Coordinates of C-alpha atoms and ligand atoms in Angstrom, one line a residue:
M1 CA -138.6 51.5 -51.7
P2 CA -137.7 50.6 -55.3
T3 CA -134.1 51.5 -56.2
P4 CA -134.2 54.3 -58.8
Q5 CA -132.4 53.6 -62.1
R6 CA -128.9 54.8 -61.7
T7 CA -127.0 56.4 -64.6
R8 CA -123.2 55.9 -64.7
I9 CA -121.1 59.0 -64.4
Q10 CA -119.2 58.0 -67.6
T11 CA -122.5 58.0 -69.5
L12 CA -123.4 61.5 -68.3
L13 CA -120.0 63.0 -68.9
T14 CA -119.9 61.7 -72.5
A15 CA -123.5 62.7 -73.3
E16 CA -123.8 64.8 -76.5
T17 CA -126.1 67.3 -74.8
T18 CA -127.8 67.5 -71.5
D19 CA -131.1 66.4 -73.2
D20 CA -129.6 62.9 -73.6
A21 CA -129.7 62.4 -69.8
P22 CA -132.7 61.2 -68.0
N23 CA -134.5 64.1 -66.2
P24 CA -134.3 63.9 -63.3
V25 CA -131.2 61.8 -63.2
T26 CA -130.0 59.5 -60.4
V27 CA -126.3 59.2 -59.7
S28 CA -124.4 57.4 -57.0
G29 CA -120.7 57.2 -56.0
W30 CA -118.1 57.9 -53.4
V31 CA -117.1 61.4 -52.4
K32 CA -113.7 62.6 -53.5
T33 CA -113.9 66.2 -52.2
V34 CA -116.5 68.6 -50.8
R35 CA -116.2 72.4 -50.7
S36 CA -118.7 75.1 -49.9
S37 CA -118.9 78.7 -50.8
G38 CA -121.7 81.2 -50.3
G39 CA -124.3 78.7 -49.3
V40 CA -123.6 76.4 -52.2
A41 CA -121.8 73.0 -51.8
F42 CA -119.8 71.4 -54.6
V43 CA -119.4 67.7 -54.1
Q44 CA -117.1 65.6 -56.4
I45 CA -118.2 62.0 -56.7
N46 CA -116.8 59.1 -58.6
D47 CA -118.4 55.7 -59.3
G48 CA -115.4 54.0 -61.1
S49 CA -116.9 54.3 -64.6
S50 CA -114.5 57.0 -65.6
L51 CA -111.4 58.8 -64.3
A52 CA -113.3 62.1 -64.2
D53 CA -115.5 62.9 -61.2
L54 CA -119.0 64.3 -61.5
Q55 CA -119.7 67.5 -59.7
I56 CA -122.9 67.6 -57.6
V57 CA -124.1 71.1 -56.8
V58 CA -126.2 71.4 -53.7
D59 CA -127.6 74.8 -53.0
A60 CA -129.5 76.1 -49.9
N61 CA -132.8 75.5 -51.6
C62 CA -132.3 71.8 -51.7
P63 CA -134.2 70.2 -48.8
D64 CA -131.2 67.9 -48.1
Y65 CA -128.8 70.8 -47.9
P66 CA -128.2 70.3 -44.2
L67 CA -126.7 66.9 -45.0
V68 CA -123.7 68.6 -46.7
D69 CA -122.0 69.0 -43.3
R70 CA -121.8 65.3 -43.0
L71 CA -120.3 64.6 -46.4
T72 CA -116.6 63.8 -46.2
T73 CA -114.1 62.1 -48.4
G74 CA -114.9 58.4 -48.8
C75 CA -118.6 58.5 -47.9
S76 CA -121.1 57.1 -50.4
L77 CA -124.2 58.9 -51.6
T78 CA -127.0 59.0 -54.1
A79 CA -128.1 62.3 -55.7
I80 CA -131.1 63.0 -57.8
G81 CA -131.2 66.1 -59.8
V82 CA -130.8 67.7 -63.2
L83 CA -127.8 67.5 -65.6
R84 CA -126.8 70.9 -66.8
E85 CA -123.9 72.7 -68.4
S86 CA -121.4 73.6 -65.7
P87 CA -120.6 77.3 -65.5
G88 CA -117.5 76.4 -63.4
R89 CA -114.1 75.6 -64.8
G90 CA -112.8 72.0 -65.0
Q91 CA -116.0 70.2 -66.0
R92 CA -118.5 70.4 -68.9
Y93 CA -121.5 69.1 -67.0
E94 CA -122.7 69.0 -63.4
V95 CA -125.8 67.8 -61.5
A96 CA -127.9 70.3 -59.6
A97 CA -129.2 68.2 -56.7
D98 CA -132.9 68.1 -55.8
S99 CA -132.3 65.4 -53.3
L100 CA -129.4 63.8 -51.6
T101 CA -129.1 60.5 -49.7
L102 CA -126.1 59.7 -47.5
L103 CA -125.6 55.9 -47.8
G104 CA -122.5 55.3 -45.7
D105 CA -120.3 57.8 -44.0
A106 CA -116.5 57.6 -43.7
D107 CA -115.1 59.0 -40.5
P108 CA -112.6 61.6 -41.5
E109 CA -110.4 60.8 -38.5
E110 CA -110.1 57.2 -39.6
Y111 CA -110.5 57.0 -43.4
P112 CA -107.0 56.5 -44.7
L113 CA -107.5 57.9 -48.3
Q114 CA -107.5 61.6 -47.7
K115 CA -107.3 64.2 -50.5
K116 CA -103.5 64.3 -50.6
R117 CA -101.5 62.1 -52.9
H118 CA -100.4 58.8 -51.3
T119 CA -97.3 56.8 -52.3
L120 CA -97.9 53.5 -54.2
E121 CA -96.1 51.7 -51.4
F122 CA -98.6 53.1 -48.9
L123 CA -101.5 52.1 -51.1
R124 CA -100.3 48.5 -51.4
E125 CA -101.1 48.1 -47.7
L126 CA -104.6 49.2 -48.5
A127 CA -105.5 46.9 -51.4
H128 CA -109.2 47.0 -50.2
L129 CA -109.4 50.8 -50.7
R130 CA -106.9 51.6 -53.4
P131 CA -109.4 50.9 -56.3
R132 CA -111.0 54.2 -55.3
T133 CA -107.9 56.2 -56.2
N134 CA -107.4 57.7 -59.6
T135 CA -104.3 55.5 -60.4
F136 CA -105.9 52.1 -59.4
G137 CA -109.2 52.9 -61.0
A138 CA -107.3 53.7 -64.2
V139 CA -105.3 50.4 -63.9
A140 CA -108.5 48.4 -63.4
R141 CA -110.2 49.9 -66.4
V142 CA -107.1 49.5 -68.7
R143 CA -106.6 45.9 -67.5
N144 CA -110.3 45.2 -68.2
A145 CA -110.0 46.7 -71.7
M146 CA -106.9 44.7 -72.5
A147 CA -108.4 41.5 -71.3
F148 CA -111.4 42.1 -73.6
G149 CA -109.1 43.2 -76.5
I150 CA -107.1 39.9 -76.1
H151 CA -110.2 37.8 -76.4
Q152 CA -111.4 39.9 -79.3
F153 CA -108.1 39.5 -81.1
F154 CA -108.2 35.7 -80.9
Q155 CA -111.9 35.3 -81.5
Q156 CA -111.7 37.4 -84.6
R157 CA -109.0 35.1 -85.9
G158 CA -111.1 32.0 -85.2
F159 CA -109.1 30.8 -82.2
L160 CA -110.9 28.6 -79.7
Y161 CA -110.7 29.7 -76.0
V162 CA -109.9 26.6 -73.9
Q163 CA -109.6 26.4 -70.1
T164 CA -106.7 24.3 -68.9
P165 CA -106.4 22.9 -65.3
I166 CA -105.1 24.9 -62.4
I167 CA -104.2 21.8 -60.4
T168 CA -101.8 19.6 -62.2
A169 CA -99.8 16.5 -61.5
S170 CA -97.2 17.2 -64.1
D171 CA -94.4 19.7 -63.6
A172 CA -95.3 21.4 -66.9
E173 CA -91.8 22.2 -68.1
G174 CA -89.7 23.2 -65.1
A175 CA -90.9 26.7 -66.0
G176 CA -90.6 27.7 -62.3
A177 CA -90.8 26.3 -58.8
M178 CA -94.3 25.0 -58.1
F179 CA -96.7 25.3 -55.2
R180 CA -97.8 22.0 -53.8
A181 CA -101.6 21.5 -53.6
T182 CA -102.3 19.0 -50.8
T183 CA -104.9 18.0 -48.3
L184 CA -102.4 16.1 -46.1
D185 CA -102.1 17.3 -42.5
L186 CA -98.7 18.8 -42.3
N187 CA -98.6 18.3 -38.6
D188 CA -99.4 14.6 -38.9
L189 CA -98.0 13.4 -42.2
P190 CA -98.9 9.8 -43.2
T191 CA -95.7 7.9 -43.9
Q192 CA -94.7 4.8 -45.8
G193 CA -91.2 3.4 -45.3
G194 CA -90.0 6.6 -43.7
Q195 CA -91.3 8.8 -46.6
V196 CA -94.4 10.9 -46.9
D197 CA -97.1 8.6 -48.3
N198 CA -98.3 10.5 -51.3
N199 CA -100.8 7.7 -51.9
A200 CA -102.8 9.1 -49.0
D201 CA -103.0 12.5 -50.5
F202 CA -106.2 13.7 -52.3
F203 CA -105.2 12.6 -55.8
G204 CA -103.1 9.6 -54.6
R205 CA -100.0 11.4 -56.0
P206 CA -98.3 14.8 -55.5
A207 CA -100.2 17.6 -57.1
F208 CA -99.3 21.3 -57.8
L209 CA -100.6 24.6 -59.0
T210 CA -99.9 24.9 -62.6
V211 CA -97.0 27.0 -64.0
S212 CA -98.4 27.0 -67.5
G213 CA -101.4 25.7 -69.5
Q214 CA -99.2 24.9 -72.4
L215 CA -99.1 21.1 -72.4
E216 CA -102.9 20.9 -72.2
A217 CA -103.3 23.6 -74.8
E218 CA -101.1 21.5 -77.1
I219 CA -103.6 18.7 -76.7
F220 CA -106.4 20.9 -77.9
S221 CA -104.3 22.4 -80.7
Q222 CA -103.9 18.8 -82.0
A223 CA -107.6 18.7 -82.6
M224 CA -109.0 22.2 -82.9
S225 CA -105.9 23.7 -84.7
D226 CA -105.9 27.2 -83.2
V227 CA -106.6 27.6 -79.5
Y228 CA -105.6 29.9 -76.6
T229 CA -105.9 29.9 -72.9
F230 CA -106.1 32.9 -70.6
G231 CA -105.8 32.0 -66.9
P232 CA -103.9 32.2 -63.7
T233 CA -100.5 30.5 -63.3
F234 CA -98.4 30.1 -60.2
R235 CA -94.7 30.2 -59.6
A236 CA -93.1 29.8 -56.2
E237 CA -90.1 31.8 -57.3
N238 CA -88.5 33.8 -54.5
S239 CA -87.7 36.7 -56.8
N240 CA -88.5 40.1 -55.3
T241 CA -88.5 42.1 -58.5
S242 CA -90.8 44.7 -60.0
R243 CA -91.7 42.1 -62.8
H244 CA -92.4 38.9 -60.9
L245 CA -95.5 37.7 -59.1
A246 CA -96.2 34.3 -57.5
E247 CA -99.7 34.4 -59.0
F248 CA -100.1 35.9 -62.5
W249 CA -102.3 35.6 -65.5
M250 CA -101.0 34.2 -68.8
V251 CA -102.3 34.2 -72.3
E252 CA -101.1 31.1 -74.2
P253 CA -102.0 30.6 -77.9
E254 CA -101.1 27.3 -79.4
V255 CA -101.3 26.8 -83.1
A256 CA -101.2 23.7 -85.2
F257 CA -99.6 23.7 -88.7
C258 CA -97.4 26.7 -87.7
D259 CA -93.7 27.2 -87.5
L260 CA -91.6 29.7 -85.5
D261 CA -91.8 32.4 -88.2
G262 CA -95.6 32.1 -88.2
L263 CA -95.6 32.3 -84.4
A264 CA -93.4 35.4 -84.3
Q265 CA -95.7 37.1 -86.8
L266 CA -98.7 36.2 -84.6
A267 CA -96.9 37.6 -81.5
E268 CA -96.2 40.8 -83.3
D269 CA -99.7 41.2 -84.8
F270 CA -101.1 40.4 -81.4
L271 CA -99.0 43.0 -79.4
R272 CA -99.5 45.7 -81.9
S273 CA -103.2 45.1 -82.0
I274 CA -103.7 45.1 -78.2
F275 CA -101.7 48.3 -77.8
A276 CA -103.8 50.0 -80.5
H277 CA -106.9 48.7 -78.8
V278 CA -105.9 50.2 -75.4
L279 CA -105.1 53.6 -77.1
D280 CA -108.5 53.5 -78.9
N281 CA -110.6 52.5 -75.9
C282 CA -108.9 54.0 -72.9
S283 CA -107.9 57.5 -74.0
E284 CA -108.8 59.2 -70.8
D285 CA -106.9 56.8 -68.6
M286 CA -104.0 56.7 -71.0
A287 CA -103.7 60.5 -71.0
F288 CA -103.6 60.2 -67.2
F289 CA -100.8 57.6 -67.2
N290 CA -98.9 59.7 -69.8
R291 CA -99.2 62.8 -67.6
F292 CA -98.3 61.3 -64.2
Y293 CA -96.2 58.2 -64.9
D294 CA -94.5 58.3 -68.2
K295 CA -94.4 61.3 -70.5
E296 CA -93.5 59.3 -73.5
L297 CA -96.1 56.5 -72.9
I298 CA -98.6 57.3 -75.7
T299 CA -96.0 58.0 -78.4
T300 CA -94.1 54.8 -77.5
L301 CA -97.3 52.7 -77.8
E302 CA -98.3 54.5 -81.0
D303 CA -94.9 53.7 -82.5
I304 CA -95.2 50.1 -81.5
A305 CA -98.6 49.8 -82.9
N306 CA -97.4 51.2 -86.2
S307 CA -94.0 49.7 -86.9
D308 CA -92.5 46.3 -87.4
F309 CA -90.6 44.5 -84.7
E310 CA -86.9 43.8 -85.1
R311 CA -85.9 40.1 -85.4
M312 CA -82.5 38.7 -84.4
T313 CA -81.2 35.3 -83.5
Y314 CA -79.7 34.6 -80.1
T315 CA -76.3 34.4 -81.7
E316 CA -76.7 37.8 -83.3
A317 CA -77.9 39.2 -79.9
V318 CA -74.8 37.8 -78.1
N319 CA -72.5 39.3 -80.8
A320 CA -74.3 42.7 -80.4
L321 CA -74.0 42.6 -76.6
Q322 CA -70.3 41.6 -76.8
A323 CA -69.6 44.4 -79.3
S324 CA -71.6 47.0 -77.3
G325 CA -68.8 48.1 -75.1
E326 CA -71.3 48.2 -72.1
S327 CA -70.1 46.9 -68.8
F328 CA -72.8 44.5 -67.7
E329 CA -73.1 43.0 -64.3
F330 CA -73.4 39.5 -65.9
P331 CA -70.9 38.8 -68.6
V332 CA -72.3 37.6 -71.9
Q333 CA -71.1 34.5 -73.7
W334 CA -72.7 32.2 -76.1
G335 CA -74.6 29.6 -74.1
S336 CA -75.6 31.7 -71.1
D337 CA -79.1 33.0 -70.6
L338 CA -79.8 36.6 -71.4
Q339 CA -80.3 38.6 -68.2
S340 CA -82.7 41.4 -67.8
E341 CA -80.0 44.0 -68.3
H342 CA -79.1 42.3 -71.6
E343 CA -82.7 42.2 -72.8
R344 CA -83.1 45.9 -72.0
Y345 CA -79.9 46.8 -73.8
L346 CA -81.1 45.1 -76.9
T347 CA -84.6 46.6 -77.0
E348 CA -83.9 50.0 -75.5
R349 CA -80.4 50.9 -76.8
K350 CA -79.6 48.6 -79.7
V351 CA -82.9 48.8 -81.6
G352 CA -85.1 51.2 -79.7
R353 CA -88.3 49.2 -80.2
P354 CA -89.6 45.6 -79.5
V355 CA -87.3 42.8 -80.7
I356 CA -88.0 39.1 -81.2
V357 CA -84.9 37.0 -80.3
T358 CA -85.0 33.5 -81.7
D359 CA -83.0 30.3 -81.8
Y360 CA -81.6 30.0 -78.3
P361 CA -79.1 27.4 -77.1
S362 CA -81.0 24.1 -76.4
A363 CA -79.2 23.8 -73.0
I364 CA -81.0 26.8 -71.5
K365 CA -84.4 26.0 -72.9
A366 CA -87.2 23.5 -72.2
F367 CA -87.2 20.0 -73.6
Y368 CA -90.3 20.5 -75.8
M369 CA -88.7 23.2 -78.0
R370 CA -88.0 22.1 -81.5
L371 CA -84.3 21.2 -82.2
N372 CA -82.7 23.1 -85.1
S373 CA -80.2 21.5 -87.4
R374 CA -76.8 23.0 -86.8
A375 CA -76.3 26.2 -88.9
P376 CA -72.9 27.4 -89.9
G377 CA -71.5 29.7 -87.2
D378 CA -73.5 28.0 -84.4
Q379 CA -71.5 27.3 -81.3
G380 CA -73.8 24.6 -80.1
E381 CA -77.3 23.2 -80.5
T382 CA -80.1 25.6 -80.7
V383 CA -83.9 25.4 -80.5
R384 CA -86.7 27.2 -82.3
A385 CA -87.5 29.4 -79.3
M386 CA -88.4 33.0 -79.2
D387 CA -88.7 35.8 -76.6
V388 CA -90.3 39.1 -77.4
L389 CA -88.5 41.9 -75.5
V390 CA -89.9 45.4 -75.0
P391 CA -88.3 48.5 -73.5
R392 CA -88.5 49.0 -69.7
I393 CA -89.8 45.4 -69.0
G394 CA -87.6 43.1 -71.0
E395 CA -89.3 39.7 -71.7
I396 CA -93.0 40.0 -72.2
I397 CA -93.6 36.8 -74.3
G398 CA -91.7 33.5 -74.4
G399 CA -92.6 30.8 -76.9
S400 CA -91.4 28.2 -79.3
Q401 CA -92.1 25.9 -82.1
R402 CA -92.7 22.5 -80.4
E403 CA -90.7 19.3 -81.1
E404 CA -93.2 17.2 -83.1
R405 CA -90.8 14.4 -83.9
L406 CA -91.3 11.5 -81.4
D407 CA -87.7 10.2 -81.5
V408 CA -86.1 13.6 -81.1
L409 CA -88.5 14.5 -78.3
Q410 CA -87.7 11.3 -76.4
T411 CA -84.0 11.9 -76.8
R412 CA -84.3 15.4 -75.5
M413 CA -86.3 14.2 -72.5
A414 CA -83.7 11.6 -71.7
E415 CA -81.0 14.3 -71.9
A416 CA -83.0 16.5 -69.6
G417 CA -83.2 13.6 -67.1
L418 CA -87.0 13.4 -67.4
D419 CA -88.8 10.2 -66.9
D420 CA -91.1 9.9 -70.0
A421 CA -93.7 7.7 -68.3
P422 CA -95.8 10.6 -66.8
Y423 CA -95.7 12.3 -70.2
W424 CA -97.3 9.3 -72.1
W425 CA -100.2 11.4 -73.3
Y426 CA -97.9 14.2 -74.5
L427 CA -95.9 11.7 -76.4
D428 CA -99.1 10.2 -77.9
L429 CA -99.7 13.5 -79.6
R430 CA -96.5 12.8 -81.5
R431 CA -97.5 9.1 -82.2
Y432 CA -100.9 9.8 -83.7
G433 CA -101.1 12.5 -86.4
T434 CA -98.3 14.7 -85.2
T435 CA -98.1 18.2 -86.7
P436 CA -95.7 21.1 -86.7
H437 CA -97.1 23.4 -84.1
A438 CA -96.0 26.4 -82.0
G439 CA -97.2 28.6 -79.1
F440 CA -96.2 31.3 -76.7
G441 CA -97.0 32.6 -73.3
L442 CA -97.7 36.3 -72.7
G443 CA -97.5 37.6 -69.1
F444 CA -100.8 39.6 -68.8
E445 CA -99.6 41.8 -65.9
R446 CA -96.3 42.6 -67.6
T447 CA -98.3 43.7 -70.7
V448 CA -100.6 45.9 -68.7
Q449 CA -97.5 47.2 -66.8
F450 CA -96.0 48.1 -70.1
A451 CA -99.1 49.8 -71.4
T452 CA -99.7 51.9 -68.3
G453 CA -96.1 52.9 -67.6
M454 CA -96.4 51.7 -64.1
Q455 CA -93.1 50.8 -62.5
N456 CA -94.1 47.8 -60.3
I457 CA -96.1 44.8 -61.3
R458 CA -97.7 44.7 -57.7
D459 CA -99.7 47.7 -58.8
I460 CA -101.1 45.9 -61.8
I461 CA -102.9 43.0 -60.2
A462 CA -105.6 43.9 -57.6
F463 CA -104.3 41.5 -54.9
P464 CA -100.6 40.7 -55.5
R465 CA -99.1 37.5 -54.2
T466 CA -95.4 37.8 -53.6
P467 CA -93.0 36.2 -51.1
R468 CA -94.3 36.8 -47.6
S469 CA -97.3 38.8 -48.8
A470 CA -100.8 37.4 -49.4
E471 CA -103.1 39.8 -47.4
F472 CA -106.6 40.5 -48.8
Ligands
LIG501 P1 -88.5 35.6 -66.6 O1 -87.3 35.0 -67.2 O2 -88.8 37.0 -66.9 O3 -88.7 35.2 -65.1 P2 -89.7 33.2 -67.7 O4 -88.8 33.0 -68.9 O5 -89.6 32.4 -66.5 O6 -89.7 34.8 -67.3 P3 -91.9 32.1 -69.2 O7 -91.9 30.8 -68.6 O8 -91.4 32.2 -70.6 O9 -91.2 33.2 -68.2 O10 -93.4 32.7 -69.1 C1 -94.0 33.4 -70.2 C2 -94.3 34.8 -69.8 O11 -95.0 34.9 -68.5 C3 -93.1 35.7 -69.6 O12 -92.6 36.1 -70.9 C4 -93.6 36.8 -68.7 O13 -94.2 37.8 -69.5 C5 -94.6 36.1 -67.9 N1 -94.0 35.7 -66.5 C6 -93.2 34.7 -66.2 N2 -93.0 34.7 -64.9 C7 -93.7 35.7 -64.4 C8 -93.9 36.1 -63.0 N3 -93.3 35.5 -62.0 N4 -94.7 37.1 -62.8 C9 -95.3 37.7 -63.8 N5 -95.2 37.4 -65.1 C10 -94.4 36.4 -65.4
LIG502 MN1 -89.3 32.9 -71.0

C-alpha cells in the first residue's frame, strides 16, 4: 500500500482557510488525549511540528469508530478526513475523520507519560520519551531555530563555516579537564620503563576529545579571514551545576584583522540578532515559555534585541563589586576570577542588561590572549579578553584578541610552563604573515537556556552528559 502524502499539523493549523488544505487530508501523530461524548470522540494528536495539537473528530458514522476504544495517550495513528472550522472552543480547525488507522498502541498501564504534568527531574529519566511533551518539543524547536539563525547570521556576513577536529592531541588551552580518547586495553596496558607506552596507542601519542576548536579555527582565519565553527566540545569537569555539561556545543567565530573592540561589537550584534530571530520565528513556543517558565522572558529578550550592551573593564567591575555593599560568598579582589555570583550581580543588579567585561588579569586567562600595555591604575598585567554576561546565566561568551606577536607569545607560553614544541604550527601562524585577530566561544546550550527561560541546562540538550550520567 503506498503511503498517502501526510500533511504536517503545523501546516494545517496555520492555513489561511480550510480550502488551502488537501481534501481529503492525511495527518499522523501521537495521541495526547481522547475524550468521548454523545457518540463522538475528540482525539488530540501532535506530530512535533507545532506546540498546538490537532483535534480529530470521530463520529459514529465513521467506519473506524470502534477503534476509538483502543486509543490511549501515547499511541500513534493516521487519520484521513476533512479539515473544517472547529465549532468547539480552543482550536480554529479540526479534522473530521473518514478513516482512522491505529499504528502502534501504548499500554495505558505502562506508558509513563500520562496526561498530568510531570516534573523536569522525572522527565530527565525518560530522555527517550520526553520529546513528546510540550516543554521538550518546544525546546527542540527553539534549539533548531537558533542553530539555523546562528548559521544565517554568519553566512550573511560572509563568514566561512569550518569543521575542526573532535579528537585532538593538543590540550587546546587548558580550558577544562579533557577526556582521553584511547584504544589501549585498560586491563592490560602496554608499558615502557614502568610507564604506559603511549606509542602503542592508536595515534602513537596521547589523544583527547577537544575542549575548543579555537586553535584550528585560528589557522583558517589566517587564510580565509572570517570563519566560524559550530560543533561539540567536551569538558571532564566535575561540576554539578545547572550551567555545565560534559558535552556541549560551541559556536566559535575567529576573525582576522580584528581587535577586541571589533570582536565585542560582533558578539553584541550576534546575540541581539539571534534573540530577535527566535522571537520572530518561534512565537508560539516563546509564548509557552513565557507563560510557564518565566513571565518576563519575552520582554527581557525584546529589550536585549533592542538596546546596547554595557561595557566595562575588569578593573571597573572589581571596583563596582567592592563598592556594592553586597556580601558575596567569594570575596572580590583585583586578580581573582569573577565567580558566578559576581557575574550575576554585575548584569542583573548593577546594569540590568547584558554586559561585556574586558581586560582581565593575564594571570587568570589563557596564554594566547593578547597582552595589554600597562594602563594607569592597573594593578597588574592585563590581557585583551572579554566575557559577555547575561542575567540569570552569567557568562555566555568568552573570547579575546589573540597574541599575534611571536616573541610575546613565546614569553607567555614559557611563563605558563608550556612546552612550545607541540605548538609549532600555532607559532608558525605568527612567523608567516601574522595579523591582529580575535575570536570568541559561545556556549550554545547556555544561549538556548537563556532564550527559553529554562532553569537547567540538562533540559536544553536532548541527551545530557554529566558526571555519572550518560544513559541514552
Ligand atoms: P565557566 O567559567 O562558566 O565554566 P569557561 O570560562 O570555562 O566557563 P570558556 O572556556 O570561556 O568557558 O567557553 C566558552 C563558552 O562555552 C562559555 O562562555 C560558556 O557559554 C560555554 N561553556 C563553557 N563550559 C561549559 C560547560 N561545561 N557546559 C556548557 N557550556 C559551557
Ligand atoms: Mn570563559
